[in-house]
Short mmCIF file of C-alpha atoms in Angstrom, two decimals:
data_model
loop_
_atom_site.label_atom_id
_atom_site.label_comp_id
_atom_site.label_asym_id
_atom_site.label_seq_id
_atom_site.Cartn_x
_atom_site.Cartn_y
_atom_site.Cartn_z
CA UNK A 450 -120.08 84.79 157.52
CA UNK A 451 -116.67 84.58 155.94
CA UNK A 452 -113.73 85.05 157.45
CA UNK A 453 -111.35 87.58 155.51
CA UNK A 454 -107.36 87.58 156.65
CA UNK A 455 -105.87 90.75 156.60
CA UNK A 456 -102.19 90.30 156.23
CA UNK A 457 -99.97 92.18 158.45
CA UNK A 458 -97.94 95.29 157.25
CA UNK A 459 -94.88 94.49 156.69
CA UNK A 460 -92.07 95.39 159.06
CA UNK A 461 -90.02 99.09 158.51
CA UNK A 462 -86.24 98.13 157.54
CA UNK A 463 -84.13 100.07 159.53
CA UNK A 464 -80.66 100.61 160.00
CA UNK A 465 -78.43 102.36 162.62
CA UNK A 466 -75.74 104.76 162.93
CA UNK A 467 -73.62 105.74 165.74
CA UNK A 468 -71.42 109.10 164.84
CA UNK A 469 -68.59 109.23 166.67
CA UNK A 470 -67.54 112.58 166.89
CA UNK A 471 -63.73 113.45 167.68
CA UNK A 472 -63.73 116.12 170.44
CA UNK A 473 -67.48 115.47 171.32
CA UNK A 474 -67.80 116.72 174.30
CA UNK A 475 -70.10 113.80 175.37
CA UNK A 476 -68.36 111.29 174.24
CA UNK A 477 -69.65 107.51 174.82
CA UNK A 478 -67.85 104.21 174.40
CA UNK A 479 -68.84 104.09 170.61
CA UNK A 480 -69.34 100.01 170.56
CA UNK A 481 -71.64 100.64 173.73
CA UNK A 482 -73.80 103.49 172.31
CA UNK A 483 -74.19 101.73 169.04
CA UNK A 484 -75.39 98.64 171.06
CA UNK A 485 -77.95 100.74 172.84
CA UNK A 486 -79.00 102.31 170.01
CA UNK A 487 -80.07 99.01 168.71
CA UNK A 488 -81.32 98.11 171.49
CA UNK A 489 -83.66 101.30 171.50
CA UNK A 490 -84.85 100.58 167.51
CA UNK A 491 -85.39 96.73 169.15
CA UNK A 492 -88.18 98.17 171.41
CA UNK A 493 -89.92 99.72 169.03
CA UNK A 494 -92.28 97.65 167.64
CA UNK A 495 -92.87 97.14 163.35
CA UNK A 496 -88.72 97.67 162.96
CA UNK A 497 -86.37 95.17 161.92
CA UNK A 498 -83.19 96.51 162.03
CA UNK A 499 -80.57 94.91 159.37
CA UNK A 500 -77.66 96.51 160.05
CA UNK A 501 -75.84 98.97 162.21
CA UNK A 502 -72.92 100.78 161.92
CA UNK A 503 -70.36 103.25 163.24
CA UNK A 504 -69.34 106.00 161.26
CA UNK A 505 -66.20 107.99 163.00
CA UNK A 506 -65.90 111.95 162.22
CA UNK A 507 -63.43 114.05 162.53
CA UNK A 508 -66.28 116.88 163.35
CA UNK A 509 -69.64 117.10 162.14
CA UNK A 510 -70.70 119.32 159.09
CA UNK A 511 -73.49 121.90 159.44
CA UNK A 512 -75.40 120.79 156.28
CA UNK A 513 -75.36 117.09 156.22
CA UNK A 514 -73.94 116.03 159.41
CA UNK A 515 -71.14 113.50 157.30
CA UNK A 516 -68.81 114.47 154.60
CA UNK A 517 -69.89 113.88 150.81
CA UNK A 518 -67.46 110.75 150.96
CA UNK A 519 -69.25 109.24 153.43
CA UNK A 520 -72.63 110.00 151.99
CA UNK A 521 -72.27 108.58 148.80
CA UNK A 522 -70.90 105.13 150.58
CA UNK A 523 -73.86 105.06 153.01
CA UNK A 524 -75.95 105.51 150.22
CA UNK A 525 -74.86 102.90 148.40
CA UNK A 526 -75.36 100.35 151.15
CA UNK A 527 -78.60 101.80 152.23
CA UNK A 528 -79.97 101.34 148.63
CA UNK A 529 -78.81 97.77 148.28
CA UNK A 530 -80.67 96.78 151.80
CA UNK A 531 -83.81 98.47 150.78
CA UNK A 532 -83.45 100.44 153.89
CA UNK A 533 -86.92 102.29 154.55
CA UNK A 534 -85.77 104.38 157.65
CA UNK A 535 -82.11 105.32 159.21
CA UNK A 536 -81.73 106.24 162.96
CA UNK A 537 -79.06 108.06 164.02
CA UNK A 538 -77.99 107.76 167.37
CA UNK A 539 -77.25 111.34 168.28
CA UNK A 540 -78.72 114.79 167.45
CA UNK A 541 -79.34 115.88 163.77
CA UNK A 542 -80.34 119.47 163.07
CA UNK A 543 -83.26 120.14 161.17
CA UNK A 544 -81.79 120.97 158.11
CA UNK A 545 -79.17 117.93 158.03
CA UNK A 546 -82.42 115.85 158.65
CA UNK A 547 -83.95 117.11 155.63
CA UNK A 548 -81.05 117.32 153.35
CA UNK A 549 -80.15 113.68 154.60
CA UNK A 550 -83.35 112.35 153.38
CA UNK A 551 -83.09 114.01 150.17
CA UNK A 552 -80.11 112.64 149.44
CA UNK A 553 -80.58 108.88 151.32
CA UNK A 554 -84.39 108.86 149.77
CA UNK A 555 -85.12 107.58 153.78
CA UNK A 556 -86.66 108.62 156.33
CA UNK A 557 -84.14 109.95 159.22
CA UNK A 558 -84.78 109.55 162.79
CA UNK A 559 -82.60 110.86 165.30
CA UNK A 560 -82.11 109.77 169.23
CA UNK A 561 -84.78 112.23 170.48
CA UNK A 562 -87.17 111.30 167.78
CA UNK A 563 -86.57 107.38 168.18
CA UNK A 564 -86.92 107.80 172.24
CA UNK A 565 -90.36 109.88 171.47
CA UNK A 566 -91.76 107.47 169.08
CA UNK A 567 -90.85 104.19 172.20
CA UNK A 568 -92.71 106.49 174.46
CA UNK A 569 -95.05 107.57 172.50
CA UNK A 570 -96.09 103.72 172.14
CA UNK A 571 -95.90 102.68 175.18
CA UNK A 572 -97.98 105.63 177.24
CA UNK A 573 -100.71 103.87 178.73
CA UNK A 574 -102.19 106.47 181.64
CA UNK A 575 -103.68 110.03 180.42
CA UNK A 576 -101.17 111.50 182.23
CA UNK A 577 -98.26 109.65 179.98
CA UNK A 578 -100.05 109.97 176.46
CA UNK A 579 -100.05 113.86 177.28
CA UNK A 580 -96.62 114.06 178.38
CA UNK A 581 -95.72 112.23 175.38
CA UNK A 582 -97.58 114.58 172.86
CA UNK A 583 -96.50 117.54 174.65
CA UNK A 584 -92.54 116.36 174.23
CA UNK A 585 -93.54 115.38 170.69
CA UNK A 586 -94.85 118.82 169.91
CA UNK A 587 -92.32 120.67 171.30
CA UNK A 588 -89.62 118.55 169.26
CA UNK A 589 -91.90 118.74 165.67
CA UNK A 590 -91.86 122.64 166.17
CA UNK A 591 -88.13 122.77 166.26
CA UNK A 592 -88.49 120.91 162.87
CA UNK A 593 -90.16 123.15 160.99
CA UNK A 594 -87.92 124.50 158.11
CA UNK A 595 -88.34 126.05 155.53
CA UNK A 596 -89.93 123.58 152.75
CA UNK A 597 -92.69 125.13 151.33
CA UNK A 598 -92.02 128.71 150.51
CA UNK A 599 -94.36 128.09 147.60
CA UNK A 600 -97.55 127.78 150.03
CA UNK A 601 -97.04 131.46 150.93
CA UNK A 602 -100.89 132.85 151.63
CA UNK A 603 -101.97 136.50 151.03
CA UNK A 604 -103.67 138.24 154.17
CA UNK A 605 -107.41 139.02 154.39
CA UNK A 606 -109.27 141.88 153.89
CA UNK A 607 -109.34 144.46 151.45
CA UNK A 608 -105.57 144.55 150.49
CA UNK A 609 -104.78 147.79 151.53
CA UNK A 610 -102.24 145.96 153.61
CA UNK A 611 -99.58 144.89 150.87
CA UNK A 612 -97.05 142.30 151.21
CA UNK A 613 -97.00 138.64 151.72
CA UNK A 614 -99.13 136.94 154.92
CA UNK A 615 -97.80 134.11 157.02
CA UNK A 616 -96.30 131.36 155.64
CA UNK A 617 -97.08 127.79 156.17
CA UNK A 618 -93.85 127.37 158.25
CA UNK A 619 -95.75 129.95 160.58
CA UNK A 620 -99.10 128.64 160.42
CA UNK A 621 -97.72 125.12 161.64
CA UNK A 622 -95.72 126.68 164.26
CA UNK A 623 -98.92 128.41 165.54
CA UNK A 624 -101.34 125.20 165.36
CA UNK A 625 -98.50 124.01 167.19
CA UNK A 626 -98.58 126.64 169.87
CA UNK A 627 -102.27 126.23 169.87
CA UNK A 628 -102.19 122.35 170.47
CA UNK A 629 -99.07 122.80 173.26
CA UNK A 630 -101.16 125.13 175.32
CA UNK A 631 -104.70 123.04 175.39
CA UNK A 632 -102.35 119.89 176.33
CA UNK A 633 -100.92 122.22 178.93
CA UNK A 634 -104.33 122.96 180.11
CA UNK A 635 -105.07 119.38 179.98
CA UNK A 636 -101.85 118.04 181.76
CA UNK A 637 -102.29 120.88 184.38
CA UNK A 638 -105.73 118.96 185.70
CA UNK A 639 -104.14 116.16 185.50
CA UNK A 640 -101.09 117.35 187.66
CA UNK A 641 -103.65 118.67 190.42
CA UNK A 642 -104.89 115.23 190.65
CA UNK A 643 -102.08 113.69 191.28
CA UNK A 644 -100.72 116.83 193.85
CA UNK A 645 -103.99 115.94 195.86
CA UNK A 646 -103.32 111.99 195.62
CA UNK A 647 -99.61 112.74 197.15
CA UNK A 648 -101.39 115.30 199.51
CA UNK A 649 -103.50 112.50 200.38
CA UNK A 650 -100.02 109.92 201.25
CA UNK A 651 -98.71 112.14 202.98
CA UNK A 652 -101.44 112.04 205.54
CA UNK A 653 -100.64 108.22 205.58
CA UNK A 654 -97.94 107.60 207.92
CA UNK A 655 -96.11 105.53 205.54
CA UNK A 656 -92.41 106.32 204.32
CA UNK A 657 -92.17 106.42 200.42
CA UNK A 658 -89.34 104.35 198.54
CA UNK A 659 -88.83 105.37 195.14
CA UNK A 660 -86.99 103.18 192.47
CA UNK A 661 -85.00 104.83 189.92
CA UNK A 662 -82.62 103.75 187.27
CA UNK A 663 -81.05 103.31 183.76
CA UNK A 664 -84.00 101.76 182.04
CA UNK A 665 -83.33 97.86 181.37
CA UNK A 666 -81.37 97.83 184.74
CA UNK A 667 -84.97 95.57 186.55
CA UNK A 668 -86.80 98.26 188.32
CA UNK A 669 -89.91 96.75 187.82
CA UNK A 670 -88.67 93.02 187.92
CA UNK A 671 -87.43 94.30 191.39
CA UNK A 672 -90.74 96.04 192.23
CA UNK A 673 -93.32 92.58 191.11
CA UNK A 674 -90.40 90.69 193.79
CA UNK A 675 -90.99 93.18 196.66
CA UNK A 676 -94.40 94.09 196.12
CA UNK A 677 -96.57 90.94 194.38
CA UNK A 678 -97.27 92.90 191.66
CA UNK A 679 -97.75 92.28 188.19
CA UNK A 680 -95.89 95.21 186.24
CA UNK A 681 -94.63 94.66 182.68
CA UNK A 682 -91.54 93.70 183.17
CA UNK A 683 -89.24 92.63 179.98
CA UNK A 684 -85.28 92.89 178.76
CA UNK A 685 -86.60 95.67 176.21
CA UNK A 686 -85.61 99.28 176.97
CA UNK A 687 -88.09 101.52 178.35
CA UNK A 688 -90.61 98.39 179.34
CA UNK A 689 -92.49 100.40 181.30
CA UNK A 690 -93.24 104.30 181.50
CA UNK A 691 -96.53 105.37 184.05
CA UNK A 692 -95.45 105.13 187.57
CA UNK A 693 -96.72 102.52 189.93
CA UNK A 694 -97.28 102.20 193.78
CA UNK A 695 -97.76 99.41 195.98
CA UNK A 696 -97.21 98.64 199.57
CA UNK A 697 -94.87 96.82 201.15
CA UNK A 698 -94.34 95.42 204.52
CA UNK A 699 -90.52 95.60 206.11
CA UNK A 700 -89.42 92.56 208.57
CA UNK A 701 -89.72 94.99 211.28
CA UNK A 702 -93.43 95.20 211.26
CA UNK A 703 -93.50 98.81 209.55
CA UNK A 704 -95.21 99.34 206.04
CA UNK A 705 -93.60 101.29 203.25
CA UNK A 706 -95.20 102.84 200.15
CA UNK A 707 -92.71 101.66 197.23
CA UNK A 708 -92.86 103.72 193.69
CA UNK A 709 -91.98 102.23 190.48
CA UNK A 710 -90.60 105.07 187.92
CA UNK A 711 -89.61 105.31 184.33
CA UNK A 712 -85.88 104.45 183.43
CA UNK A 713 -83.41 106.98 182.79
CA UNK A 714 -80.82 107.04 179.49
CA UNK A 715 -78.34 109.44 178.15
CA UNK A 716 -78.80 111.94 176.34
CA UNK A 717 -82.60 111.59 177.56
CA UNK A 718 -84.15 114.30 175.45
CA UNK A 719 -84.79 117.93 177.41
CA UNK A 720 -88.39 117.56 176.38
CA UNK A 721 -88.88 114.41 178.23
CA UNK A 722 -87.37 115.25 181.16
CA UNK A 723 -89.51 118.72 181.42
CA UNK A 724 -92.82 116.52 180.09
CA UNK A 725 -92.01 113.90 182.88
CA UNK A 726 -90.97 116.34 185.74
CA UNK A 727 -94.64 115.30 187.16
CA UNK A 728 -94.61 112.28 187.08
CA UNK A 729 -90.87 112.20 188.53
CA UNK A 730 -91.55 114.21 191.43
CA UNK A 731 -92.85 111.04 193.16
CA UNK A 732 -88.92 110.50 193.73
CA UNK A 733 -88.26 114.56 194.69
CA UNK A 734 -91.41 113.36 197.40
CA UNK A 735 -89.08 110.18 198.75
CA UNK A 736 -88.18 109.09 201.79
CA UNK A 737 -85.53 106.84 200.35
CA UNK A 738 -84.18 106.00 196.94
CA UNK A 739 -83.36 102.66 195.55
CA UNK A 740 -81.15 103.14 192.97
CA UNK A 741 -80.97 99.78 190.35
CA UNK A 742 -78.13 99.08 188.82
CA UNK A 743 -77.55 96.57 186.57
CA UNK A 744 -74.10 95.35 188.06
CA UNK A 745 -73.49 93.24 185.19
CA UNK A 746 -73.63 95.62 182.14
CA UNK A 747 -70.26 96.82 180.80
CA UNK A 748 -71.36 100.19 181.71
CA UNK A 749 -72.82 99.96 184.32
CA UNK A 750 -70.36 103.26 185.77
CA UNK A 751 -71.25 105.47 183.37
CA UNK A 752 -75.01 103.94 183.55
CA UNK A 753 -74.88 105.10 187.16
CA UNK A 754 -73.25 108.46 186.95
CA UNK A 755 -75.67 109.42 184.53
CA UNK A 756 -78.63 108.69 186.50
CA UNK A 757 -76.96 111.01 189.24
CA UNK A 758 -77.21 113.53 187.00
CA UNK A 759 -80.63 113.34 185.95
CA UNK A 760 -81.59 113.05 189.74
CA UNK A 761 -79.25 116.46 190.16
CA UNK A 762 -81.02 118.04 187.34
CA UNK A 763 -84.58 116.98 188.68
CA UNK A 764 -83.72 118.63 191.89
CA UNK A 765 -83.65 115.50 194.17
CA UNK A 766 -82.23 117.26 197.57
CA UNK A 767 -78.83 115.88 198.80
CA UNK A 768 -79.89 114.72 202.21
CA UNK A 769 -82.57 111.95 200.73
CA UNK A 770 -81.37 108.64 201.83
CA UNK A 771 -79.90 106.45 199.35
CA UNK A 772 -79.41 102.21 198.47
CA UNK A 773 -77.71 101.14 195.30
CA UNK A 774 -78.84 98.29 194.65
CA UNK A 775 -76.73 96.01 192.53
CA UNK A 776 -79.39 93.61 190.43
CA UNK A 777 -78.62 90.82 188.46
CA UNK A 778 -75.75 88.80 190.20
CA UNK A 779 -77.68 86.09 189.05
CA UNK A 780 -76.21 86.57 185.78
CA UNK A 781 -72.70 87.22 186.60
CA UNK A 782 -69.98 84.36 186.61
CA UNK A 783 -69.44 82.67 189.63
CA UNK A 784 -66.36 84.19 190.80
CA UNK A 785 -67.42 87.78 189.89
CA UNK A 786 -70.75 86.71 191.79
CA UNK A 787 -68.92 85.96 194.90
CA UNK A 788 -66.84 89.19 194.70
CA UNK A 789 -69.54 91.11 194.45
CA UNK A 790 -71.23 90.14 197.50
CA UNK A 791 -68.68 90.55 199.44
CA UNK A 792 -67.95 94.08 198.27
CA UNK A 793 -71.22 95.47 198.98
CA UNK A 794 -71.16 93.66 202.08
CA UNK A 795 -68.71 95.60 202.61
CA UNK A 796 -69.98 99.01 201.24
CA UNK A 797 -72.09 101.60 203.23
CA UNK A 798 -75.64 101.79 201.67
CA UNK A 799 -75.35 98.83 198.50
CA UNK A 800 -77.36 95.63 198.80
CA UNK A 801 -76.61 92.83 196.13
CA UNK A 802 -79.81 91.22 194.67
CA UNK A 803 -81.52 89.09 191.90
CA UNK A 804 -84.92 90.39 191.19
CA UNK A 805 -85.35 87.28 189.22
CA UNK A 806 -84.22 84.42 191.54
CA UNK A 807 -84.84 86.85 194.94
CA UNK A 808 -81.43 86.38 196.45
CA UNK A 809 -80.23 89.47 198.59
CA UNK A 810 -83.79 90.70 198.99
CA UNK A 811 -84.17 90.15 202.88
CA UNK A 812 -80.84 91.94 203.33
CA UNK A 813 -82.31 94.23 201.25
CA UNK A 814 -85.56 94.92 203.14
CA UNK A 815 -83.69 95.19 206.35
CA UNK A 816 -81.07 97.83 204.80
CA UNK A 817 -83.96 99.84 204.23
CA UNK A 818 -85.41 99.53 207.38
CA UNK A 819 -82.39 100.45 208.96
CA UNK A 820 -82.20 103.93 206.30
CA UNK A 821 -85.63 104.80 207.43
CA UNK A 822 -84.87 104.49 210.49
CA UNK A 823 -81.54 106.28 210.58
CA UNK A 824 -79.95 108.02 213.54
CA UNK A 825 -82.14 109.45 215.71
CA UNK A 826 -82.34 112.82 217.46
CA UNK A 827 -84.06 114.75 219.89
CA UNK A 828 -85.92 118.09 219.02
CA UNK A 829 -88.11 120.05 220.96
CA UNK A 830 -90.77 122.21 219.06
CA UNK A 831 -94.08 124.05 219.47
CA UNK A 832 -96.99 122.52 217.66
CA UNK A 833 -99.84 125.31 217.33
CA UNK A 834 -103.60 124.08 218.56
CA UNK A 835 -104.69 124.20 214.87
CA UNK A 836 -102.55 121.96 213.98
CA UNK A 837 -104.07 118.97 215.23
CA UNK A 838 -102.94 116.45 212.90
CA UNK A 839 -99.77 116.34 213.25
CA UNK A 840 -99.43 116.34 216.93
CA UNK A 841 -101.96 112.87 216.43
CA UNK A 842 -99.20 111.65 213.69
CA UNK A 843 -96.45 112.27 216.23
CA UNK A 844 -98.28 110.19 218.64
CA UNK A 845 -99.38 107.42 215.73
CA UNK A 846 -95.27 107.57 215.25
CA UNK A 847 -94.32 106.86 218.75
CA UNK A 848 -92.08 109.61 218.42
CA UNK A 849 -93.32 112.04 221.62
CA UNK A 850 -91.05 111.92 224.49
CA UNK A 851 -93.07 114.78 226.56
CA UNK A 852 -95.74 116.75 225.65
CA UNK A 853 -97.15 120.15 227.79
CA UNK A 854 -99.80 122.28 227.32
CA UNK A 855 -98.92 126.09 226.77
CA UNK A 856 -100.29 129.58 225.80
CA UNK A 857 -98.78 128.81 222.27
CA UNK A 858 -99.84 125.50 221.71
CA UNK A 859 -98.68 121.84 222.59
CA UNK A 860 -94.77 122.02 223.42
CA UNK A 861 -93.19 118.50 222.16
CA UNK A 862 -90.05 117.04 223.09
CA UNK A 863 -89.94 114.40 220.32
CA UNK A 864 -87.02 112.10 218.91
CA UNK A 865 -87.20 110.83 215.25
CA UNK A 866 -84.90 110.89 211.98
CA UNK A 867 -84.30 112.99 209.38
CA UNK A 868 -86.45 111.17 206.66
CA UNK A 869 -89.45 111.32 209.27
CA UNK A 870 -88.87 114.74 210.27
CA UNK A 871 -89.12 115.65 206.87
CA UNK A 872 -92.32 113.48 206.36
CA UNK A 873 -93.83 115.85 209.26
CA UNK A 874 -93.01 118.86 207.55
CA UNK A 875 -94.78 117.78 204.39
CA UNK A 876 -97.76 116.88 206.28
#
């Protein structure tokens, strides 16, 4: 039988823009975005991006997003790379996406689209691939303009009915509506599932530690150290997306459940963040939060506050315990290695660590030991007879100073924290 090679399709030549906007609101360090944004067309496999750019505005223009100077000299350089697709690191309207690729002959991509198309590769559980195709959807339909006026169709029936029928433009946003409610359907099932899996935990009498963070800052590098585990970890944006759990046992003796989540970016596009609000509520769930920051990055700040922001926006309650963790002082110089040890030494609630090498992580284990354990309190309550369960997890807990019978049901006198307080209640 003979052997036939199939040569590989040639890789997509791409190149990036960054617009910096003058009075843009959201405003990033331009060299950093642009940086990122390569770093984001890097992850996506069958790109090869030849050059990158940014392209300062005074404001941006409703029909083409740059002025017709700036146009004509992009599309000049575009034309003598052979440049096949453009991503622009920001949000272009509809219409400025098509007119651009009228003009460019290109194909446009903008942030949203670029981080869809990363996720949409690398969804790997059924819960992920419709998340993905449900934020995909809901970004195509905003898409839809007006392109093919000439596809107008005439309605049914006898024609007593005069005037034009739907459009294409309408039809698409229909099939569109269609598909977005049989994914919902789908995703809904698949949300249950996982609601009876956590339901499940919770019966466990194990705290859950969630790890969140700008993507590339070693969640998951972190998460194979702690746990033995064999997650894709890689220095690519966006490595990993499905969530994973393992458990982990603390120096003191107790276990832990620890969650692996997908990284966080600015400007992360409202559809993902409403697609992945299941999938995120492992960390709403959390006993504690390890939040990874990559301590070396320039922006590691900004990194930071924005994941704040998405935790705000998620609905993470203010009272969950928290542990920034500071990754990678293996690859900071030696003096700014040293200095940062000793601050978060001296900093409430920040461990120092290399995922990679493992330094700081028994310093780490035993600040979250001492989080989950937290100050203590006494609270006396009335647990109801049908409620069996969690008088038994009290007692599993080693939390019950006194227990009496009454008319009611069991009166407890118990003394715990405020995470495992708020484990009881979710039992």
């Amino acid at each position: 039988m003979t052997d036939y090679y199939i040569p590989e399709a040639p890789d997509t030549r791409a190149w990036v823009i960054h617009p910096e906007i003058k009075n843009d609101q959201d405003r990033r360090e331009p060299e950093a975005a642009l940086a990122e944004a390569v770093a984001l067309a890097d992850a996506l496999p069958g790109l090869e991006v030849l050059g990158s750019e940014i392209v300062r505005l005074p404001k941006r223009h409703p029909g083409m997003l740059f002025g017709t100077g700036k146009i004509e000299e992009l599309k000049q350089r575009l034309k003598q790379n052979e440049i096949e697709l453009v991503l622009i690191d920001g949000h272009v309207g509809p219409v400025q996406q098509r007119n651009l690729e009228k003009e460019w002959k290109v194909k446009i991509l903008d942030r949203t689209g670029l981080i869809l198309e990363i996720f949409g590769d690398r969804a790997a559980t059924r819960e992920g691939v419709l998340q993905v195709e449900m934020a995909a959807l809901s970004y195509q339909r905003t898409r839809l303009v007006r392109a093919w006026t000439h596809l107008e169709r005439q309605r049914g029936g006898l024609g007593f009915v005069g005037g034009p029928g739907e459009t294409q433009i309408e039809a698409d946003r229909r099939a569109i509506d269609e598909q977005l409610v049989r994914l919902k359907r789908q995703l809904d099932k698949v949300v249950k599932t996982r609601a009876l899996h956590r339901a499940s935990r919770a019966k466990v009498p194990f705290p859950i530690v969630a790890l969140v963070g700008y993507t590339n800052a070693g969640k998951s590098t972190l998460f194979n150290r702690l746990t033995g585990a064999e997650v894709m970890a890689k220095d690519m944006l966006f490595a990993t997306l499905d969530p994973t759990m393992r458990r982990v046992v603390l120096p003191t003796g107790d276990e832990v459940i620890l969650s692996d989540t997908v990284g966080f970016i600015s400007d992360l596009p409202t559809e993902l963040v409403a697609a992945f609000r299941a999938t995120l509520e492992e960390v709403l769930d959390a006993d504690l939060v390890l939040h990874v920051r990559d301590i070396g990055h320039a922006q590691t700040a900004e990194q930071a506050r924005e994941v704040e922001t998405i935790l705000s926006s998620l609905g993470l309650p203010e009272d969950t315990p928290k542990i920034e963790v500071w990754n990678k002082i293996d690859a900071l110089e030696p003096d700014r290695h040293e200095a940062a040890l000793e601050r978060a030494g001296r900093t409430e609630n920040v461990s120092a660590v290399s995922a990679i090498t493992g330094e700081g992580m028994d310093a780490l284990l035993d600040e979250v030991s001492r989080a989950l354990g937290g100050a203590k309190h006494v609270e006396e309550m009335v647990v109801p007879f049908s409620d069996g369960r969690k008088r038994a997890w009290l007692f599993e807990q080693g939390l019950v100073e006194e227990d009496t019978p009454t008319e009611d049901g069991h009166r407890m006198t118990v003394r715990w924290s405020a995470a495992q307080k708020a484990r009881f209640e979710r039992l």
